[in-house]
mmCIF file of C-alpha atoms and ligand atoms in Angstrom:
data_model
loop_
_atom_site.group_PDB
_atom_site.id
_atom_site.type_symbol
_atom_site.label_atom_id
_atom_site.label_comp_id
_atom_site.label_asym_id
_atom_site.label_seq_id
_atom_site.Cartn_x
_atom_site.Cartn_y
_atom_site.Cartn_z
ATOM 1 C CA UNK A 1 -0.260 -0.288 -0.092
ATOM 2 C CA UNK A 2 1.521 3.442 -0.951
ATOM 3 C CA UNK A 3 1.148 5.908 1.744
ATOM 4 C CA UNK A 4 3.268 8.423 0.223
ATOM 5 C CA UNK A 5 1.570 11.422 -1.543
ATOM 6 C CA UNK A 6 4.450 12.599 -2.623
ATOM 7 C CA UNK A 7 6.158 9.518 -5.011
ATOM 8 C CA UNK A 8 3.132 8.120 -7.683
ATOM 9 C CA UNK A 9 0.996 9.709 -10.015
ATOM 10 C CA UNK A 10 -2.805 9.386 -9.501
ATOM 11 C CA UNK A 11 -3.091 6.653 -11.742
ATOM 12 C CA UNK A 12 -0.619 4.754 -10.028
ATOM 13 C CA UNK A 13 -2.071 5.195 -7.048
ATOM 14 C CA UNK A 14 -6.061 4.420 -8.070
ATOM 15 C CA UNK A 15 -4.163 1.187 -9.531
ATOM 16 C CA UNK A 16 -3.137 0.136 -6.408
ATOM 17 C CA UNK A 17 -5.640 1.084 -4.536
ATOM 18 C CA UNK A 18 -8.011 -0.663 -6.806
ATOM 19 C CA UNK A 19 -5.833 -4.005 -6.645
ATOM 20 C CA UNK A 20 -5.532 -3.640 -3.179
ATOM 21 C CA UNK A 21 -9.936 -3.276 -3.142
ATOM 22 C CA UNK A 22 -10.144 -6.405 -4.766
ATOM 23 C CA UNK A 23 -7.650 -8.357 -2.096
ATOM 24 C CA UNK A 24 -9.812 -7.748 0.297
ATOM 25 C CA UNK A 25 -13.168 -8.859 -1.312
ATOM 26 C CA UNK A 26 -11.511 -11.650 -2.428
ATOM 27 C CA UNK A 27 -10.383 -12.866 0.647
ATOM 28 C CA UNK A 28 -13.973 -11.991 2.374
ATOM 29 C CA UNK A 29 -15.204 -14.245 -0.347
ATOM 30 C CA UNK A 30 -12.918 -17.061 0.739
ATOM 31 C CA UNK A 31 -13.074 -16.576 4.643
ATOM 32 C CA UNK A 32 -17.133 -14.680 4.974
ATOM 33 C CA UNK A 33 -17.913 -14.310 7.823
ATOM 34 C CA UNK A 34 -13.917 -12.891 9.070
ATOM 35 C CA UNK A 35 -13.012 -9.847 10.849
ATOM 36 C CA UNK A 36 -11.262 -7.094 9.403
ATOM 37 C CA UNK A 37 -8.099 -8.215 11.492
ATOM 38 C CA UNK A 38 -8.311 -11.178 10.041
ATOM 39 C CA UNK A 39 -7.961 -9.868 6.954
ATOM 40 C CA UNK A 40 -5.182 -7.662 8.008
ATOM 41 C CA UNK A 41 -2.959 -10.560 9.385
ATOM 42 C CA UNK A 42 -3.556 -12.905 6.648
ATOM 43 C CA UNK A 43 -2.765 -10.162 3.338
ATOM 44 C CA UNK A 44 -0.327 -8.236 5.573
ATOM 45 C CA UNK A 45 -2.306 -5.164 4.996
ATOM 46 C CA UNK A 46 -1.775 -2.981 8.054
ATOM 47 C CA UNK A 47 -5.113 -2.149 10.112
ATOM 48 C CA UNK A 48 -5.841 1.335 8.551
ATOM 49 C CA UNK A 49 -5.388 0.367 5.572
ATOM 50 C CA UNK A 50 -7.584 -2.401 6.061
ATOM 51 C CA UNK A 51 -9.874 -0.568 7.485
ATOM 52 C CA UNK A 52 -10.013 2.407 5.157
ATOM 53 C CA UNK A 53 -10.295 -0.755 1.779
ATOM 54 C CA UNK A 54 -13.478 -2.426 3.901
ATOM 55 C CA UNK A 55 -15.298 1.164 4.054
ATOM 56 C CA UNK A 56 -14.997 1.956 0.802
ATOM 57 C CA UNK A 57 -16.206 -1.944 0.109
ATOM 58 C CA UNK A 58 -18.993 -0.987 2.115
ATOM 59 C CA UNK A 59 -19.563 2.082 0.388
ATOM 60 C CA UNK A 60 -19.955 0.473 -2.493
ATOM 61 C CA UNK A 61 -22.117 -2.030 -0.870
ATOM 62 C CA UNK A 62 -20.073 -5.166 -2.100
ATOM 63 C CA UNK A 63 -19.489 -5.947 1.601
ATOM 64 C CA UNK A 64 -21.269 -5.717 4.769
ATOM 65 C CA UNK A 65 -20.960 -5.973 8.588
ATOM 66 C CA UNK A 66 -22.688 -8.657 10.005
ATOM 67 C CA UNK A 67 -24.212 -8.637 14.209
ATOM 68 C CA UNK A 68 -21.642 -11.446 15.032
ATOM 69 C CA UNK A 69 -18.401 -11.082 16.986
ATOM 70 C CA UNK A 70 -15.614 -12.861 17.790
ATOM 71 C CA UNK A 71 -14.675 -13.366 20.592
ATOM 72 C CA UNK A 72 -10.631 -13.770 20.347
ATOM 73 C CA UNK A 73 -8.216 -13.005 23.703
ATOM 74 C CA UNK A 74 -10.880 -10.493 24.966
ATOM 75 C CA UNK A 75 -11.795 -8.368 22.024
ATOM 76 C CA UNK A 76 -15.198 -8.343 20.129
ATOM 77 C CA UNK A 77 -14.715 -7.956 16.857
ATOM 78 C CA UNK A 78 -17.439 -7.112 14.228
ATOM 79 C CA UNK A 79 -17.608 -9.778 10.894
ATOM 80 C CA UNK A 80 -18.092 -8.816 7.530
ATOM 81 C CA UNK A 81 -19.616 -11.154 4.897
ATOM 82 C CA UNK A 82 -20.407 -10.585 1.006
ATOM 83 C CA UNK A 83 -23.052 -8.279 0.712
ATOM 84 C CA UNK A 84 -24.976 -10.373 -2.536
ATOM 85 C CA UNK A 85 -27.850 -8.160 -2.226
ATOM 86 C CA UNK A 86 -27.301 -5.047 -5.250
ATOM 87 C CA UNK A 87 -25.674 -6.832 -7.830
ATOM 88 C CA UNK A 88 -26.541 -9.050 -10.038
ATOM 89 C CA UNK A 89 -23.805 -11.668 -12.667
ATOM 90 C CA UNK A 90 -25.222 -12.315 -15.947
ATOM 91 C CA UNK A 91 -24.014 -15.024 -18.321
ATOM 92 C CA UNK A 92 -26.198 -16.509 -21.145
ATOM 93 C CA UNK A 93 -25.363 -20.087 -23.458
ATOM 94 C CA UNK A 94 -26.157 -20.124 -27.204
ATOM 95 C CA UNK A 95 -26.782 -23.159 -28.290
ATOM 96 C CA UNK A 96 -27.998 -25.284 -31.337
ATOM 97 C CA UNK A 97 -31.406 -25.208 -30.203
ATOM 98 C CA UNK A 98 -31.656 -23.488 -27.196
ATOM 99 C CA UNK A 99 -30.561 -20.449 -25.273
ATOM 100 C CA UNK A 100 -30.013 -20.509 -21.449
ATOM 101 C CA UNK A 101 -29.251 -17.700 -19.427
ATOM 102 C CA UNK A 102 -28.393 -17.148 -15.544
ATOM 103 C CA UNK A 103 -28.047 -14.981 -12.996
ATOM 104 C CA UNK A 104 -26.512 -14.656 -9.471
ATOM 105 C CA UNK A 105 -25.624 -12.405 -6.673
ATOM 106 C CA UNK A 106 -22.573 -11.279 -5.760
ATOM 107 C CA UNK A 107 -21.587 -14.623 -3.788
ATOM 108 C CA UNK A 108 -22.513 -16.369 -6.510
ATOM 109 C CA UNK A 109 -26.075 -17.227 -4.796
ATOM 110 C CA UNK A 110 -28.362 -18.392 -7.910
ATOM 111 C CA UNK A 111 -30.947 -15.592 -9.346
ATOM 112 C CA UNK A 112 -32.168 -16.855 -11.912
ATOM 113 C CA UNK A 113 -31.547 -20.036 -14.603
ATOM 114 C CA UNK A 114 -34.465 -19.469 -17.645
ATOM 115 C CA UNK A 115 -33.540 -22.384 -20.760
ATOM 116 C CA UNK A 116 -35.322 -21.309 -23.751
ATOM 117 C CA UNK A 117 -36.059 -23.200 -27.129
ATOM 118 C CA UNK A 118 -33.676 -20.861 -29.954
ATOM 119 C CA UNK A 119 -33.292 -20.791 -33.784
ATOM 120 C CA UNK A 120 -29.966 -18.831 -34.944
ATOM 121 C CA UNK A 121 -32.405 -17.915 -37.270
ATOM 122 C CA UNK A 122 -31.697 -17.269 -41.270
ATOM 123 C CA UNK A 123 -28.467 -14.663 -40.219
ATOM 124 C CA UNK A 124 -26.407 -13.512 -37.581
ATOM 125 C CA UNK A 125 -28.976 -10.875 -36.870
ATOM 126 C CA UNK A 126 -31.956 -12.817 -36.600
ATOM 127 C CA UNK A 127 -30.049 -14.946 -34.024
ATOM 128 C CA UNK A 128 -29.193 -11.485 -32.340
ATOM 129 C CA UNK A 129 -32.266 -10.230 -32.057
ATOM 130 C CA UNK A 130 -33.693 -13.647 -30.623
ATOM 131 C CA UNK A 131 -30.954 -13.865 -27.719
ATOM 132 C CA UNK A 132 -31.558 -10.185 -27.720
ATOM 133 C CA UNK A 133 -35.011 -10.463 -26.214
ATOM 134 C CA UNK A 134 -34.580 -13.066 -23.917
ATOM 135 C CA UNK A 135 -31.355 -11.238 -22.257
ATOM 136 C CA UNK A 136 -33.513 -7.779 -22.273
ATOM 137 C CA UNK A 137 -36.164 -10.367 -20.077
ATOM 138 C CA UNK A 138 -33.743 -11.124 -17.512
ATOM 139 C CA UNK A 139 -32.382 -7.926 -17.593
ATOM 140 C CA UNK A 140 -36.076 -6.209 -16.449
ATOM 141 C CA UNK A 141 -36.293 -8.801 -13.570
ATOM 142 C CA UNK A 142 -32.997 -8.022 -11.771
ATOM 143 C CA UNK A 143 -34.080 -4.468 -13.057
ATOM 144 C CA UNK A 144 -37.382 -5.203 -10.580
ATOM 145 C CA UNK A 145 -35.780 -6.892 -8.224
ATOM 146 C CA UNK A 146 -33.275 -3.163 -8.054
ATOM 147 C CA UNK A 147 -30.383 -4.673 -9.150
ATOM 148 C CA UNK A 148 -27.375 -3.798 -10.511
ATOM 149 C CA UNK A 149 -26.569 -5.608 -13.429
ATOM 150 C CA UNK A 150 -22.120 -6.551 -13.357
ATOM 151 C CA UNK A 151 -22.053 -7.773 -16.411
ATOM 152 C CA UNK A 152 -22.693 -10.219 -19.026
ATOM 153 C CA UNK A 153 -21.142 -12.849 -20.838
ATOM 154 C CA UNK A 154 -21.966 -14.984 -23.735
ATOM 155 C CA UNK A 155 -20.897 -18.004 -24.895
ATOM 156 C CA UNK A 156 -21.248 -19.245 -28.021
ATOM 157 C CA UNK A 157 -20.172 -22.792 -29.585
ATOM 158 C CA UNK A 158 -17.678 -22.094 -31.775
ATOM 159 C CA UNK A 159 -13.961 -20.381 -32.382
ATOM 160 C CA UNK A 160 -14.143 -16.579 -30.180
ATOM 161 C CA UNK A 161 -11.006 -14.629 -31.109
ATOM 162 C CA UNK A 162 -9.564 -12.458 -28.027
ATOM 163 C CA UNK A 163 -11.591 -10.049 -28.709
ATOM 164 C CA UNK A 164 -14.983 -11.683 -28.514
ATOM 165 C CA UNK A 165 -14.858 -11.644 -32.158
ATOM 166 C CA UNK A 166 -17.079 -14.807 -33.099
ATOM 167 C CA UNK A 167 -14.928 -16.437 -36.466
ATOM 168 C CA UNK A 168 -16.657 -19.479 -36.570
ATOM 169 C CA UNK A 169 -19.548 -20.957 -34.830
ATOM 170 C CA UNK A 170 -19.966 -23.565 -37.597
ATOM 171 C CA UNK A 171 -23.472 -25.294 -35.968
ATOM 172 C CA UNK A 172 -24.862 -21.449 -36.200
ATOM 173 C CA UNK A 173 -23.898 -20.502 -39.254
ATOM 174 C CA UNK A 174 -21.562 -17.923 -37.777
ATOM 175 C CA UNK A 175 -18.751 -16.120 -39.517
ATOM 176 C CA UNK A 176 -16.205 -13.053 -37.884
ATOM 177 C CA UNK A 177 -19.678 -11.389 -36.422
ATOM 178 C CA UNK A 178 -19.047 -9.286 -33.028
ATOM 179 C CA UNK A 179 -21.934 -10.737 -30.721
ATOM 180 C CA UNK A 180 -21.232 -8.102 -28.283
ATOM 181 C CA UNK A 181 -21.338 -5.233 -29.994
ATOM 182 C CA UNK A 182 -23.961 -6.547 -31.621
ATOM 183 C CA UNK A 183 -25.830 -7.505 -28.476
ATOM 184 C CA UNK A 184 -24.551 -3.759 -27.009
ATOM 185 C CA UNK A 185 -26.274 -2.342 -29.951
ATOM 186 C CA UNK A 186 -30.038 -4.520 -29.378
ATOM 187 C CA UNK A 187 -30.168 -3.603 -25.517
ATOM 188 C CA UNK A 188 -29.368 -0.090 -26.495
ATOM 189 C CA UNK A 189 -26.238 0.118 -24.760
ATOM 190 C CA UNK A 190 -26.855 -0.889 -21.684
ATOM 191 C CA UNK A 191 -24.136 0.882 -19.651
ATOM 192 C CA UNK A 192 -22.575 -2.935 -18.838
ATOM 193 C CA UNK A 193 -19.591 -4.961 -19.606
ATOM 194 C CA UNK A 194 -20.608 -7.463 -22.229
ATOM 195 C CA UNK A 195 -18.018 -10.074 -22.890
ATOM 196 C CA UNK A 196 -18.393 -13.114 -25.322
ATOM 197 C CA UNK A 197 -16.073 -16.493 -25.068
ATOM 198 C CA UNK A 198 -16.089 -19.985 -26.257
ATOM 199 C CA UNK A 199 -18.391 -22.591 -24.736
ATOM 200 C CA UNK A 200 -16.303 -24.283 -23.352
ATOM 201 C CA UNK A 201 -13.902 -21.849 -21.412
ATOM 202 C CA UNK A 202 -16.968 -20.708 -19.794
ATOM 203 C CA UNK A 203 -17.835 -24.375 -18.715
ATOM 204 C CA UNK A 204 -14.382 -24.494 -17.474
ATOM 205 C CA UNK A 205 -14.888 -21.650 -15.520
ATOM 206 C CA UNK A 206 -18.436 -22.635 -14.170
ATOM 207 C CA UNK A 207 -16.351 -26.056 -13.079
ATOM 208 C CA UNK A 208 -13.312 -23.750 -11.019
ATOM 209 C CA UNK A 209 -15.698 -21.493 -8.730
ATOM 210 C CA UNK A 210 -18.907 -23.431 -8.667
ATOM 211 C CA UNK A 211 -18.361 -27.767 -9.837
ATOM 212 C CA UNK A 212 -18.286 -30.497 -7.407
ATOM 213 C CA UNK A 213 -14.566 -29.772 -7.528
ATOM 214 C CA UNK A 214 -14.702 -26.091 -7.194
ATOM 215 C CA UNK A 215 -10.985 -24.673 -6.563
ATOM 216 C CA UNK A 216 -9.093 -27.717 -8.971
ATOM 217 C CA UNK A 217 -6.013 -25.787 -10.936
ATOM 218 C CA UNK A 218 -5.797 -27.745 -13.165
ATOM 219 C CA UNK A 219 -9.251 -29.553 -15.171
ATOM 220 C CA UNK A 220 -10.499 -30.278 -18.367
ATOM 221 C CA UNK A 221 -14.253 -29.665 -19.485
ATOM 222 C CA UNK A 222 -15.783 -31.260 -22.466
ATOM 223 C CA UNK A 223 -18.954 -29.471 -23.542
ATOM 224 C CA UNK A 224 -20.574 -32.847 -24.797
ATOM 225 C CA UNK A 225 -22.820 -30.544 -26.697
ATOM 226 C CA UNK A 226 -23.722 -31.242 -30.355
ATOM 227 C CA UNK A 227 -20.260 -30.370 -30.562
ATOM 228 C CA UNK A 228 -17.399 -30.999 -28.529
ATOM 229 C CA UNK A 229 -14.843 -28.789 -27.161
ATOM 230 C CA UNK A 230 -12.291 -28.474 -23.983
ATOM 231 C CA UNK A 231 -11.976 -25.877 -21.176
ATOM 232 C CA UNK A 232 -8.384 -25.298 -19.924
ATOM 233 C CA UNK A 233 -7.456 -24.652 -16.977
ATOM 234 C CA UNK A 234 -3.992 -24.915 -15.523
ATOM 235 C CA UNK A 235 -2.174 -23.880 -12.883
ATOM 236 C CA UNK A 236 -5.391 -22.276 -11.770
ATOM 237 C CA UNK A 237 -5.775 -19.910 -14.967
ATOM 238 C CA UNK A 238 -8.187 -20.214 -18.156
ATOM 239 C CA UNK A 239 -5.489 -20.766 -20.846
ATOM 240 C CA UNK A 240 -7.347 -19.942 -24.277
ATOM 241 C CA UNK A 241 -3.766 -19.707 -26.287
ATOM 242 C CA UNK A 242 -2.264 -17.509 -29.040
ATOM 243 C CA UNK A 243 -5.396 -16.380 -30.056
ATOM 244 C CA UNK A 244 -8.361 -17.844 -27.731
ATOM 245 C CA UNK A 245 -8.762 -21.024 -30.538
ATOM 246 C CA UNK A 246 -7.771 -23.539 -27.679
ATOM 247 C CA UNK A 247 -9.217 -26.836 -27.141
ATOM 248 C CA UNK A 248 -10.682 -27.538 -30.263
ATOM 249 C CA UNK A 249 -10.264 -31.012 -29.106
ATOM 250 C CA UNK A 250 -13.301 -31.932 -30.979
ATOM 251 C CA UNK A 251 -11.257 -31.787 -34.544
ATOM 252 C CA UNK A 252 -8.498 -34.027 -33.164
ATOM 253 C CA UNK A 253 -8.710 -36.676 -35.287
ATOM 254 C CA UNK A 254 -8.370 -40.712 -33.383
ATOM 255 C CA UNK A 255 -9.029 -42.425 -37.367
ATOM 256 C CA UNK A 256 -7.741 -41.742 -40.537
ATOM 257 C CA UNK A 257 -10.102 -43.302 -42.183
ATOM 258 C CA UNK A 258 -13.273 -42.857 -39.570
ATOM 259 C CA UNK A 259 -16.521 -41.175 -40.318
ATOM 260 C CA UNK A 260 -16.697 -38.047 -42.411
ATOM 261 C CA UNK A 261 -16.748 -35.172 -39.858
ATOM 262 C CA UNK A 262 -18.872 -31.747 -40.607
ATOM 263 C CA UNK A 263 -15.805 -30.317 -40.794
ATOM 264 C CA UNK A 264 -14.954 -31.950 -44.056
ATOM 265 C CA UNK A 265 -12.242 -33.866 -42.169
ATOM 266 C CA UNK A 266 -12.622 -37.335 -41.509
ATOM 267 C CA UNK A 267 -12.745 -39.889 -37.913
ATOM 268 C CA UNK A 268 -12.563 -36.099 -35.968
ATOM 269 C CA UNK A 269 -13.005 -37.004 -31.704
ATOM 270 C CA UNK A 270 -16.654 -35.099 -32.242
ATOM 271 C CA UNK A 271 -17.688 -37.248 -35.375
ATOM 272 C CA UNK A 272 -16.318 -40.496 -33.046
ATOM 273 C CA UNK A 273 -17.482 -40.130 -29.316
ATOM 274 C CA UNK A 274 -19.677 -36.720 -30.353
ATOM 275 C CA UNK A 275 -23.774 -36.843 -29.936
ATOM 276 C CA UNK A 276 -24.249 -38.494 -32.935
ATOM 277 C CA UNK A 277 -21.792 -41.640 -31.898
ATOM 278 C CA UNK A 278 -23.316 -41.691 -28.534
ATOM 279 C CA UNK A 279 -26.823 -41.614 -29.420
ATOM 280 C CA UNK A 280 -25.948 -44.421 -33.117
ATOM 281 C CA UNK A 281 -27.206 -42.375 -35.567
ATOM 282 C CA UNK A 282 -27.295 -38.540 -36.659
ATOM 283 C CA UNK A 283 -29.116 -36.132 -33.634
ATOM 284 C CA UNK A 284 -32.449 -34.813 -35.048
ATOM 285 C CA UNK A 285 -32.491 -30.890 -33.505
ATOM 286 C CA UNK A 286 -35.022 -30.464 -30.932
ATOM 287 C CA UNK A 287 -35.001 -34.092 -30.188
ATOM 288 C CA UNK A 288 -31.861 -34.509 -28.754
ATOM 289 C CA UNK A 289 -32.907 -34.481 -25.207
ATOM 290 C CA UNK A 290 -35.614 -37.079 -25.788
ATOM 291 C CA UNK A 291 -33.199 -39.244 -27.836
ATOM 292 C CA UNK A 292 -30.794 -39.386 -24.686
ATOM 293 C CA UNK A 293 -32.811 -39.900 -22.639
ATOM 294 C CA UNK A 294 -34.017 -43.333 -24.595
ATOM 295 C CA UNK A 295 -30.952 -44.459 -25.031
ATOM 296 C CA UNK A 296 -30.707 -44.037 -20.803
ATOM 297 C CA UNK A 297 -34.171 -46.246 -20.626
ATOM 298 C CA UNK A 298 -32.547 -48.972 -23.234
ATOM 299 C CA UNK A 299 -29.248 -48.891 -21.253
ATOM 300 C CA UNK A 300 -31.324 -49.612 -17.726
ATOM 301 C CA UNK A 301 -32.695 -51.438 -19.247
ATOM 302 C CA UNK A 302 -29.667 -53.661 -20.632
ATOM 303 C CA UNK A 303 -30.291 -53.535 -24.459
ATOM 304 C CA UNK A 304 -27.379 -55.212 -25.848
ATOM 305 C CA UNK A 305 -27.248 -52.866 -29.034
ATOM 306 C CA UNK A 306 -27.381 -49.501 -26.712
ATOM 307 C CA UNK A 307 -24.421 -50.941 -24.891
ATOM 308 C CA UNK A 308 -22.007 -51.440 -27.510
ATOM 309 C CA UNK A 309 -22.549 -48.088 -28.863
ATOM 310 C CA UNK A 310 -22.154 -46.484 -25.783
ATOM 311 C CA UNK A 311 -18.907 -48.552 -25.274
ATOM 312 C CA UNK A 312 -17.272 -47.712 -28.658
ATOM 313 C CA UNK A 313 -18.143 -43.864 -28.127
ATOM 314 C CA UNK A 314 -16.897 -44.357 -25.359
ATOM 315 C CA UNK A 315 -13.654 -46.228 -26.148
ATOM 316 C CA UNK A 316 -13.021 -42.876 -28.687
ATOM 317 C CA UNK A 317 -13.824 -40.312 -26.440
ATOM 318 C CA UNK A 318 -10.901 -42.219 -23.958
ATOM 319 C CA UNK A 319 -9.037 -41.809 -26.750
ATOM 320 C CA UNK A 320 -9.771 -38.045 -26.759
ATOM 321 C CA UNK A 321 -8.895 -37.650 -23.554
ATOM 322 C CA UNK A 322 -5.506 -39.649 -23.347
ATOM 323 C CA UNK A 323 -4.264 -36.806 -25.748
ATOM 324 C CA UNK A 324 -5.289 -34.474 -22.620
ATOM 325 C CA UNK A 325 -3.664 -36.316 -19.759
ATOM 326 C CA UNK A 326 -1.006 -36.885 -22.030
ATOM 327 C CA UNK A 327 -0.400 -33.608 -22.849
ATOM 328 C CA UNK A 328 -1.864 -31.398 -19.804
ATOM 329 C CA UNK A 329 -1.834 -33.889 -17.108
ATOM 330 C CA UNK A 330 -4.617 -32.097 -15.579
ATOM 331 C CA UNK A 331 -6.066 -33.418 -12.167
ATOM 332 C CA UNK A 332 -9.968 -33.513 -13.368
ATOM 333 C CA UNK A 333 -11.671 -34.116 -16.902
ATOM 334 C CA UNK A 334 -15.065 -33.260 -16.624
ATOM 335 C CA UNK A 335 -17.549 -34.385 -18.637
ATOM 336 C CA UNK A 336 -20.900 -31.982 -19.306
ATOM 337 C CA UNK A 337 -23.952 -31.631 -21.163
ATOM 338 C CA UNK A 338 -25.516 -34.475 -22.453
ATOM 339 C CA UNK A 339 -22.017 -36.864 -21.492
ATOM 340 C CA UNK A 340 -23.368 -36.866 -18.366
ATOM 341 C CA UNK A 341 -26.970 -38.301 -18.066
ATOM 342 C CA UNK A 342 -24.935 -41.386 -19.830
ATOM 343 C CA UNK A 343 -21.650 -40.907 -17.764
ATOM 344 C CA UNK A 344 -22.503 -44.212 -15.914
ATOM 345 C CA UNK A 345 -22.202 -46.072 -19.073
ATOM 346 C CA UNK A 346 -19.356 -44.032 -20.801
ATOM 347 C CA UNK A 347 -17.086 -44.043 -18.194
ATOM 348 C CA UNK A 348 -15.608 -47.629 -17.611
ATOM 349 C CA UNK A 349 -15.105 -47.211 -21.488
ATOM 350 C CA UNK A 350 -12.926 -44.221 -20.703
ATOM 351 C CA UNK A 351 -11.530 -45.266 -17.933
ATOM 352 C CA UNK A 352 -9.959 -48.439 -19.790
ATOM 353 C CA UNK A 353 -8.888 -46.420 -22.455
ATOM 354 C CA UNK A 354 -6.665 -43.918 -20.314
ATOM 355 C CA UNK A 355 -5.089 -47.177 -18.545
ATOM 356 C CA UNK A 356 -3.359 -48.178 -21.555
ATOM 357 C CA UNK A 357 -2.543 -44.862 -23.484
ATOM 358 C CA UNK A 358 -1.382 -42.655 -20.938
ATOM 359 C CA UNK A 359 2.400 -42.832 -20.314
ATOM 360 C CA UNK A 360 2.383 -41.658 -16.446
ATOM 361 C CA UNK A 361 1.423 -44.475 -13.967
ATOM 362 C CA UNK A 362 -2.579 -43.999 -12.970
ATOM 363 C CA UNK A 363 -2.857 -42.065 -15.620
ATOM 364 C CA UNK A 364 -0.901 -39.323 -14.063
ATOM 365 C CA UNK A 365 -3.450 -38.679 -11.531
ATOM 366 C CA UNK A 366 -6.157 -38.074 -13.919
ATOM 367 C CA UNK A 367 -9.891 -38.795 -12.802
ATOM 368 C CA UNK A 368 -12.862 -38.722 -15.487
ATOM 369 C CA UNK A 369 -16.070 -37.295 -13.326
ATOM 370 C CA UNK A 370 -19.373 -36.295 -15.016
ATOM 371 C CA UNK A 371 -20.503 -32.406 -14.256
ATOM 372 C CA UNK A 372 -22.890 -32.147 -11.206
ATOM 373 C CA UNK A 373 -24.253 -28.469 -13.585
ATOM 374 C CA UNK A 374 -26.171 -29.839 -16.000
ATOM 375 C CA UNK A 375 -26.787 -28.159 -19.258
ATOM 376 C CA UNK A 376 -26.305 -24.674 -17.352
ATOM 377 C CA UNK A 377 -22.327 -25.125 -17.439
ATOM 378 C CA UNK A 378 -21.809 -22.741 -19.999
ATOM 379 C CA UNK A 379 -24.121 -19.647 -18.814
ATOM 380 C CA UNK A 380 -23.227 -20.488 -15.988
ATOM 381 C CA UNK A 381 -19.971 -19.594 -15.840
ATOM 382 C CA UNK A 382 -20.210 -16.594 -18.080
ATOM 383 C CA UNK A 383 -21.584 -14.886 -15.052
ATOM 384 C CA UNK A 384 -18.282 -16.742 -12.755
ATOM 385 C CA UNK A 385 -16.085 -14.651 -15.397
ATOM 386 C CA UNK A 386 -18.031 -11.537 -14.908
ATOM 387 C CA UNK A 387 -17.462 -12.238 -11.218
ATOM 388 C CA UNK A 388 -13.845 -12.826 -11.861
ATOM 389 C CA UNK A 389 -13.741 -9.817 -13.350
ATOM 390 C CA UNK A 390 -14.967 -7.923 -10.470
ATOM 391 C CA UNK A 391 -12.669 -9.972 -8.348
ATOM 392 C CA UNK A 392 -9.632 -8.877 -10.138
ATOM 393 C CA UNK A 393 -10.818 -5.601 -9.265
ATOM 394 C CA UNK A 394 -12.898 -4.011 -11.478
ATOM 395 C CA UNK A 395 -15.123 -2.846 -9.031
ATOM 396 C CA UNK A 396 -18.628 -1.239 -9.404
ATOM 397 C CA UNK A 397 -19.178 2.332 -8.154
ATOM 398 C CA UNK A 398 -16.565 5.326 -8.469
ATOM 399 C CA UNK A 399 -13.404 5.414 -6.552
ATOM 400 C CA UNK A 400 -14.796 7.981 -3.555
ATOM 401 C CA UNK A 401 -12.656 7.254 -1.109
ATOM 402 C CA UNK A 402 -9.234 8.055 -2.377
ATOM 403 C CA UNK A 403 -7.881 11.612 -1.053
HETATM 404 ZN ZN1 LIG B 501 -13.696 -32.245 -37.103
#
């Protein structure tokens, strides 16, 4: 913490203060209820600084005092918790036949979960208009609850560059589309940041923050929708690659003589272990959920054909997961989307392949599990990305207390 006014420029001071505010906010998120003394002891910031930072966070209604006290060495302390009530973070997932929307408060408590059928339409404009209408209803609902929107992040199944432009979303028919800019216009410049990201990336962020294995620092999330993409978190951070296109595991070739993939190549993981392979036939848009449920029913009933199809798709999936395990050594590979209900039949085949294909013993410690977040994962990850921005210092409200 800088205490002298003669040294750095005000901009530097604001940066340091924003950073320290974020440090305190993250501490409260992880340790609430906690006292100002706890924060000082753990962060190394001095007590006066912590008091000033906490006062600022209370002003911004990011943190509040509770009536609780902690009796330690005879000195009671006022305890602090996150104040979720004035804010909402919104995540939206656009997929081939549905749009999911999720809103959470600052503490990550779920405020809203919607899933609406959707058609990407004839053009990007039509698709954006449809998504924009759904988002507007979410925003209005939050406004009715008198919540300020911290931000919106939108998940798209496709290549999204680091600037957030959708370069290629084949299943939606979108190419070089500034979806964030288009949505801002559709929402009439709503005054909150709009980010666009790949669905697998956001699924991974959702797992990291909200999943059954939250806090894992090395995990890969596989989408398991019509496309199969990987969101990669290593050393605690999402890894997008140079231009943002990492994780296209769906188009890693498993068999040069395999069936043709919609990308024009042959034997891609997506065509050998995606929804079509899992169902044993091309999925019917709008009916995939029903078809998956039927597959689950048949597998439960011991139908030999269904079990053989799932085993074969599971083995192909296992070959893809082995590539990830050899290359990235994740502690977890999390199967999402339509893989989840079929996981009891897919996982044994996946694990079997890992054992034989990963050079490190015990598959390098890699465990393959089913997501517990269901089809909301990417939308929830959008909300997680907004909370990540706040936690890293992009706080709502002005820096009113800078002297
Ligand atoms: Zn392909």
